[in-house]
GROMACS .gro file of C-alpha atoms in nm:
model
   92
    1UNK     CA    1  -1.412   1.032   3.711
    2UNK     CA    2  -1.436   1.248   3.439
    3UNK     CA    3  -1.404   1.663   3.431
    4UNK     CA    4  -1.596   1.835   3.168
    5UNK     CA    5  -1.479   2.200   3.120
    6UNK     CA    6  -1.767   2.428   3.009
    7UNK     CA    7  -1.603   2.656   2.826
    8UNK     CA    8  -1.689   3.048   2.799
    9UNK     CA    9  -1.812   3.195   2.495
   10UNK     CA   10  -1.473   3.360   2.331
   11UNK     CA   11  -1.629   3.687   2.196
   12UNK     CA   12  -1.853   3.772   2.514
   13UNK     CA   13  -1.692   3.606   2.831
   14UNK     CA   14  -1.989   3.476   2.911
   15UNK     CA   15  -2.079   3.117   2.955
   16UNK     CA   16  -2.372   3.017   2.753
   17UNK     CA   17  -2.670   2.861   2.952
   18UNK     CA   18  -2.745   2.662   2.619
   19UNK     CA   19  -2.420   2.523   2.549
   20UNK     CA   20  -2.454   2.367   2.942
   21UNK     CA   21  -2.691   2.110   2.801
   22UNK     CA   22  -2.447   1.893   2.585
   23UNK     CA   23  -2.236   1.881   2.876
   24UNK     CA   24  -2.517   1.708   3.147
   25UNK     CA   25  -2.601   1.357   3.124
   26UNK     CA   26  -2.703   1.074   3.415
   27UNK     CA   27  -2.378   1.064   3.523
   28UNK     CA   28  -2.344   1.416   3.627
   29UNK     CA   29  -2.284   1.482   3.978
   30UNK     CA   30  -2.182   1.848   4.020
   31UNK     CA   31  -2.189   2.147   3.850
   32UNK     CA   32  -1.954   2.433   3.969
   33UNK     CA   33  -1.934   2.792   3.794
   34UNK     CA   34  -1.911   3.130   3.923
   35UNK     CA   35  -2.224   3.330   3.973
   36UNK     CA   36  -2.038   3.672   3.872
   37UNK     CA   37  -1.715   3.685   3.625
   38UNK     CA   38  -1.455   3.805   3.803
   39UNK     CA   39  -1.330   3.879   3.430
   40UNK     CA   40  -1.568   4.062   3.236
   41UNK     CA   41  -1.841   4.138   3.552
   42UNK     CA   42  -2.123   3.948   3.381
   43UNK     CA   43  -2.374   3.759   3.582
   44UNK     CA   44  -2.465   3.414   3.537
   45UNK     CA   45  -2.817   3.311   3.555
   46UNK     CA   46  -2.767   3.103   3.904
   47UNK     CA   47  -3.154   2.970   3.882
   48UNK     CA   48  -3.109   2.871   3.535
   49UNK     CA   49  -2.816   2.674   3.536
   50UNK     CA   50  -2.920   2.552   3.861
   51UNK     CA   51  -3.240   2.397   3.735
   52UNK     CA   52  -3.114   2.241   3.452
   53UNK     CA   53  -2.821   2.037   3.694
   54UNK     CA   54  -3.082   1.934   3.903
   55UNK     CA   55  -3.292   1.771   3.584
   56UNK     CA   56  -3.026   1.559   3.533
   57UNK     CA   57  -2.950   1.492   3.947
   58UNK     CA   58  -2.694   1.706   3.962
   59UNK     CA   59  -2.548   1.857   4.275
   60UNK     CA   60  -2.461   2.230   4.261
   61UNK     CA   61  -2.155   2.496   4.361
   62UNK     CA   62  -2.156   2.819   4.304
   63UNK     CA   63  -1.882   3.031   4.383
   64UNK     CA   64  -1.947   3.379   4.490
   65UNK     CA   65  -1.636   3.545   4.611
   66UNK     CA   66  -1.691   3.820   4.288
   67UNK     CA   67  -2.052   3.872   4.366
   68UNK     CA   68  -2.113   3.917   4.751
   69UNK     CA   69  -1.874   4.184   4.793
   70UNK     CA   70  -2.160   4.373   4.566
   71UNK     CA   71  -2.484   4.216   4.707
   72UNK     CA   72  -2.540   3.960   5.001
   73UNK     CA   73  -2.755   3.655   4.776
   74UNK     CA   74  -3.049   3.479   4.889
   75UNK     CA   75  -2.925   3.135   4.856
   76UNK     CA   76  -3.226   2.926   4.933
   77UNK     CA   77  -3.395   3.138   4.668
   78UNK     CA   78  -3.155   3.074   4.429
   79UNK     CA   79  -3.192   2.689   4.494
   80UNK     CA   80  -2.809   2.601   4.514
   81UNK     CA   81  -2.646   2.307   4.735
   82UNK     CA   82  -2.319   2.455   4.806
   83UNK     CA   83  -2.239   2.875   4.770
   84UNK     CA   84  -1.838   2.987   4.815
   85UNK     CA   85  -1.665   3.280   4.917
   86UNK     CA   86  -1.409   3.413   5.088
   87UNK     CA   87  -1.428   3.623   5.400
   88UNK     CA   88  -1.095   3.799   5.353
   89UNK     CA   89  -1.180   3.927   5.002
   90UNK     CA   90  -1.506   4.105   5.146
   91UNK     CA   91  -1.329   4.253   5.484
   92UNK     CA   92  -0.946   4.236   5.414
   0.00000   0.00000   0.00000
């Protein structure tokens, strides 16, 4: 197995939907990233990312525990297999 780390842009925070594509190949199987930066706030363009995983066969997981506190998302809309969070950090 082999991890590839896709790394955030230094200057922003942000990870760059771009820079995703030198990281997907055949062999991909999953893609994992965080739909809002719990650092910096910004929000990552879930349907994006998500469509260019599955273009390569890709599995997806998204973690949410930064974003659902702020908005409940429409997961089948946003196309993802697999959308984390934890209860306690919405309710205590």
């Amino acid at each position: 197995m082999v991890v590839r780390e896709w790394r955030v842009d230094p200057r922003s925070g942000d990870l760059n939907v771009d820079a995703l594509d030198q990281l997907l190949g055949e062999r991909t199987k999953l893609v994992c990233f965080p739909h809002v930066s719990n650092i910096v706030g910004s929000v990552n363009d879930v349907n994006a990312i998500t469509a260019k995983a599955h273009a390569v066969g890709a599995m997806v997981c998204v973690d949410g525990v930064a974003a659902v506190a702020h908005h409940l998302p429409d997961v089948k809309a946003l196309g993802v297999d697999f959308y984390l969070f934890s209860v306690y950090k919405m309710y205590g």
